[in-house]
Amino acid sequence: MSISSDHKPLGKQVTTGSLHVLSPIVELNVGGEMYTTTLSTLKKHPGSKLAEMFTGQPKLRTDSEGRFFIDRPGTYFKYILEYLRSNQVPTQCIQDVYKEALFYDIEPLIKQLEDSPEIFGELVARKQFLARVPNYSENIELMIRIARAEAVASRRSSVIVCVVRTEEDAARCQDALNSLDMDKKSVVKFGPWKAVPSISDLLDCIQMDVEAKGYKISFQPHVAEKGFRFKSHDFFYKFLFTWW
């Protein structure tokens, strides 16, 4: 799919009177990766954003060699082309190809990728569960802010998380918080929620989503001070951020 740098570019506009006609062979520079394909391949799905780029007057800039330039990751464009050429659904780099399919708005490919176990599990199972956990995304950001604030001149910083699955547990957790000898504003509370996944599942999700932002973390049940009214592992967990 890649072309050599000394190959004469094709796909330039040919001027006929006042009209600009694209060559049926098109050369592309996608994020620095070079591809050669046909205009009909790029326009295979007329409603897609990719087809619109080459419909009528081209809506793309060109590089110094006259190739049409698309400012997207070039590595995954080969999987897009493979699908357009032969309807072959990629089995590698599924998450990344899915992002590109969304960008190019290739609806048939998007739907087929969403049926794959990897995307289905993320979109239908995990994301739908987390959508039922109040303020989940906001709490992830709050955890990170607290950890960063405590990281000055330290190798590690910790964040206490309270996880409650039911309204009853939420009330008990509040009672427990009232007996904690610490700044209650620094405790991040998750839940309650109405869904099958357990507290352990939610803790795994928290770790996954914080690590996806580039942080190195681990967690363990929080061991409370003497005199604490409840078993600390009923609700409280310590997330440890390691900075270096």
Short mmCIF file of C-alpha atoms in Angstrom, two decimals, residues 48-226:
data_model
loop_
_atom_site.label_atom_id
_atom_site.label_comp_id
_atom_site.label_asym_id
_atom_site.label_seq_id
_atom_site.Cartn_x
_atom_site.Cartn_y
_atom_site.Cartn_z
CA SER A 48 -19.41 8.66 4.69
CA LYS A 49 -17.16 11.57 5.56
CA LEU A 50 -14.37 9.91 3.57
CA ALA A 51 -16.52 9.87 0.41
CA GLU A 52 -17.47 13.51 0.95
CA MET A 53 -13.78 14.46 1.03
CA PHE A 54 -13.54 13.41 -2.62
CA THR A 55 -16.98 14.39 -3.87
CA GLY A 56 -17.09 17.45 -6.09
CA GLN A 57 -14.28 19.88 -5.43
CA PRO A 58 -11.80 18.04 -3.13
CA LYS A 59 -11.90 19.39 0.42
CA LEU A 60 -8.34 18.40 1.32
CA ARG A 61 -4.96 20.08 1.29
CA THR A 62 -2.06 18.53 -0.63
CA ASP A 63 1.50 17.87 0.49
CA SER A 64 4.63 19.05 -1.33
CA GLU A 65 4.36 16.11 -3.76
CA GLY A 66 0.73 16.81 -4.63
CA ARG A 67 -0.72 13.93 -2.60
CA PHE A 68 -3.97 14.60 -0.76
CA PHE A 69 -3.22 15.01 2.94
CA ILE A 70 -5.40 13.64 5.75
CA ASP A 71 -4.25 14.58 9.25
CA ARG A 72 -5.08 11.26 10.92
CA PRO A 73 -2.99 8.29 12.16
CA GLY A 74 -1.74 6.66 8.97
CA THR A 75 -1.00 3.30 10.59
CA TYR A 76 -4.68 2.36 10.84
CA PHE A 77 -5.79 3.72 7.46
CA LYS A 78 -4.64 0.48 5.81
CA TYR A 79 -7.39 -1.36 7.69
CA ILE A 80 -9.94 1.18 6.44
CA LEU A 81 -8.74 0.61 2.88
CA GLU A 82 -8.83 -3.18 3.28
CA TYR A 83 -12.45 -2.93 4.33
CA LEU A 84 -13.36 -0.61 1.45
CA ARG A 85 -11.63 -2.86 -1.07
CA SER A 86 -12.82 -6.29 0.09
CA ASN A 87 -15.25 -5.85 3.02
CA GLN A 88 -12.61 -7.41 5.25
CA VAL A 89 -13.27 -6.46 8.87
CA PRO A 90 -9.98 -5.99 10.75
CA THR A 91 -9.05 -8.35 13.56
CA GLN A 92 -6.11 -6.27 14.82
CA CYS A 93 -5.96 -2.87 16.55
CA ILE A 94 -9.75 -3.02 16.92
CA GLN A 95 -10.09 -0.04 19.29
CA ASP A 96 -7.91 2.21 17.13
CA VAL A 97 -9.56 1.18 13.86
CA TYR A 98 -12.95 1.80 15.48
CA LYS A 99 -11.92 5.38 16.25
CA GLU A 100 -10.88 5.89 12.63
CA ALA A 101 -14.11 4.33 11.34
CA LEU A 102 -16.02 6.80 13.51
CA PHE A 103 -13.96 9.71 12.17
CA TYR A 104 -14.50 8.70 8.53
CA ASP A 105 -18.14 7.87 9.37
CA ILE A 106 -18.13 4.54 7.56
CA GLU A 107 -21.37 3.24 9.02
CA PRO A 108 -21.22 -0.43 7.89
CA LEU A 109 -17.72 -0.83 9.31
CA ILE A 110 -18.72 0.91 12.55
CA LYS A 111 -21.62 -1.52 13.05
CA GLN A 112 -19.50 -4.59 12.31
CA LEU A 113 -16.77 -3.46 14.69
CA GLU A 114 -19.36 -2.80 17.40
CA ASP A 115 -20.40 -6.44 17.07
CA SER A 116 -16.85 -7.61 17.81
CA PRO A 117 -16.32 -8.93 21.37
CA GLU A 118 -13.79 -6.20 22.20
CA ILE A 119 -15.98 -3.24 21.23
CA PHE A 120 -19.22 -4.89 22.35
CA GLY A 121 -17.78 -5.58 25.79
CA GLU A 122 -16.56 -2.00 26.17
CA LEU A 123 -19.56 -0.15 24.72
CA VAL A 124 -22.49 -2.35 25.68
CA ALA A 125 -21.33 -4.00 28.88
CA ARG A 126 -18.79 -1.82 30.69
CA LYS A 127 -19.85 1.63 29.48
CA GLN A 128 -23.52 0.90 30.11
CA PHE A 129 -22.68 -0.21 33.64
CA LEU A 130 -20.59 2.89 34.35
CA ALA A 131 -23.37 5.09 32.99
CA ARG A 132 -25.43 3.87 35.96
CA VAL A 133 -22.79 4.90 38.51
CA PRO A 134 -23.56 8.54 39.43
CA ASN A 135 -20.81 11.05 38.54
CA TYR A 136 -18.37 8.31 37.60
CA SER A 137 -16.26 10.35 35.15
CA GLU A 138 -16.26 13.41 37.43
CA ASN A 139 -15.09 11.26 40.35
CA ILE A 140 -12.23 9.84 38.28
CA GLU A 141 -11.06 13.41 37.56
CA LEU A 142 -11.48 14.33 41.24
CA MET A 143 -9.29 11.39 42.30
CA ILE A 144 -6.56 12.53 39.93
CA ARG A 145 -6.73 16.14 41.17
CA ILE A 146 -6.43 15.02 44.80
CA ALA A 147 -3.52 12.69 44.01
CA ARG A 148 -1.66 15.38 42.07
CA ALA A 149 -2.16 17.91 44.87
CA GLU A 150 -0.55 15.51 47.33
CA ALA A 151 2.34 14.55 45.06
CA VAL A 152 4.64 17.49 45.89
CA ALA A 153 8.10 16.14 46.84
CA SER A 154 6.66 12.64 47.15
CA ARG A 155 7.12 9.41 45.26
CA ARG A 156 3.57 8.27 45.97
CA SER A 157 0.26 9.81 46.92
CA SER A 158 -2.94 8.13 47.99
CA VAL A 159 -6.65 8.77 47.59
CA ILE A 160 -9.31 7.21 49.81
CA VAL A 161 -12.33 5.97 47.88
CA CYS A 162 -15.70 5.03 49.37
CA VAL A 163 -17.64 2.52 47.24
CA VAL A 164 -21.29 1.79 48.02
CA ARG A 165 -23.60 -0.35 45.94
CA THR A 166 -26.97 0.31 47.65
CA GLU A 167 -28.75 3.27 49.24
CA GLU A 168 -28.53 1.48 52.59
CA ASP A 169 -24.78 1.14 52.21
CA ALA A 170 -24.59 4.82 51.27
CA ALA A 171 -26.23 5.77 54.58
CA ARG A 172 -23.92 3.46 56.52
CA CYS A 173 -20.94 4.86 54.65
CA GLN A 174 -21.93 8.39 55.67
CA ASP A 175 -22.07 7.28 59.31
CA ALA A 176 -18.67 5.72 58.89
CA LEU A 177 -17.30 8.90 57.35
CA ASN A 178 -18.53 10.89 60.32
CA SER A 179 -16.38 8.72 62.57
CA LEU A 180 -13.28 9.05 60.40
CA ASP A 181 -10.53 11.25 61.73
CA MET A 182 -9.68 12.80 58.38
CA ASP A 183 -10.72 15.45 55.89
CA LYS A 184 -13.99 14.09 54.52
CA LYS A 185 -13.69 16.29 51.41
CA SER A 186 -10.71 14.21 50.31
CA VAL A 187 -12.76 10.98 50.23
CA VAL A 188 -14.16 10.24 46.77
CA LYS A 189 -17.50 8.43 46.87
CA PHE A 190 -18.70 6.07 44.11
CA GLY A 191 -22.25 4.72 43.98
CA PRO A 192 -24.83 3.55 44.63
CA TRP A 193 -25.87 1.86 41.37
CA LYS A 194 -28.52 -0.49 40.04
CA ALA A 195 -26.70 -3.06 37.92
CA VAL A 196 -25.26 -6.55 38.25
CA PRO A 197 -21.51 -5.73 38.52
CA SER A 198 -20.04 -5.88 42.00
CA ILE A 199 -17.89 -3.50 44.04
CA SER A 200 -14.86 -5.48 42.86
CA ASP A 201 -15.90 -4.87 39.24
CA LEU A 202 -16.21 -1.14 39.86
CA LEU A 203 -12.79 -1.01 41.53
CA ASP A 204 -11.30 -2.70 38.46
CA CYS A 205 -13.02 -0.12 36.22
CA ILE A 206 -11.62 2.75 38.27
CA GLN A 207 -8.11 1.33 37.97
CA MET A 208 -8.51 0.73 34.21
CA ASP A 209 -9.76 4.25 33.52
CA VAL A 210 -7.14 6.01 35.63
CA GLU A 211 -4.38 3.92 34.04
CA ALA A 212 -5.79 4.76 30.60
CA LYS A 213 -4.93 8.39 31.40
CA GLY A 214 -1.29 7.40 31.90
CA TYR A 215 -1.12 7.04 35.68
CA LYS A 216 0.37 4.10 37.57
CA ILE A 217 -1.96 3.06 40.37
CA SER A 218 -2.92 0.17 42.62
CA PHE A 219 -5.56 -0.23 45.31
CA GLN A 220 -6.18 -2.12 48.53
CA PRO A 221 -8.77 -2.11 51.34
CA HIS A 222 -8.29 0.90 53.58
CA VAL A 223 -7.22 0.00 57.11
CA ALA A 224 -8.99 2.41 59.44
CA GLU A 225 -7.82 3.69 62.79
CA LYS A 226 -8.77 2.05 66.08
#
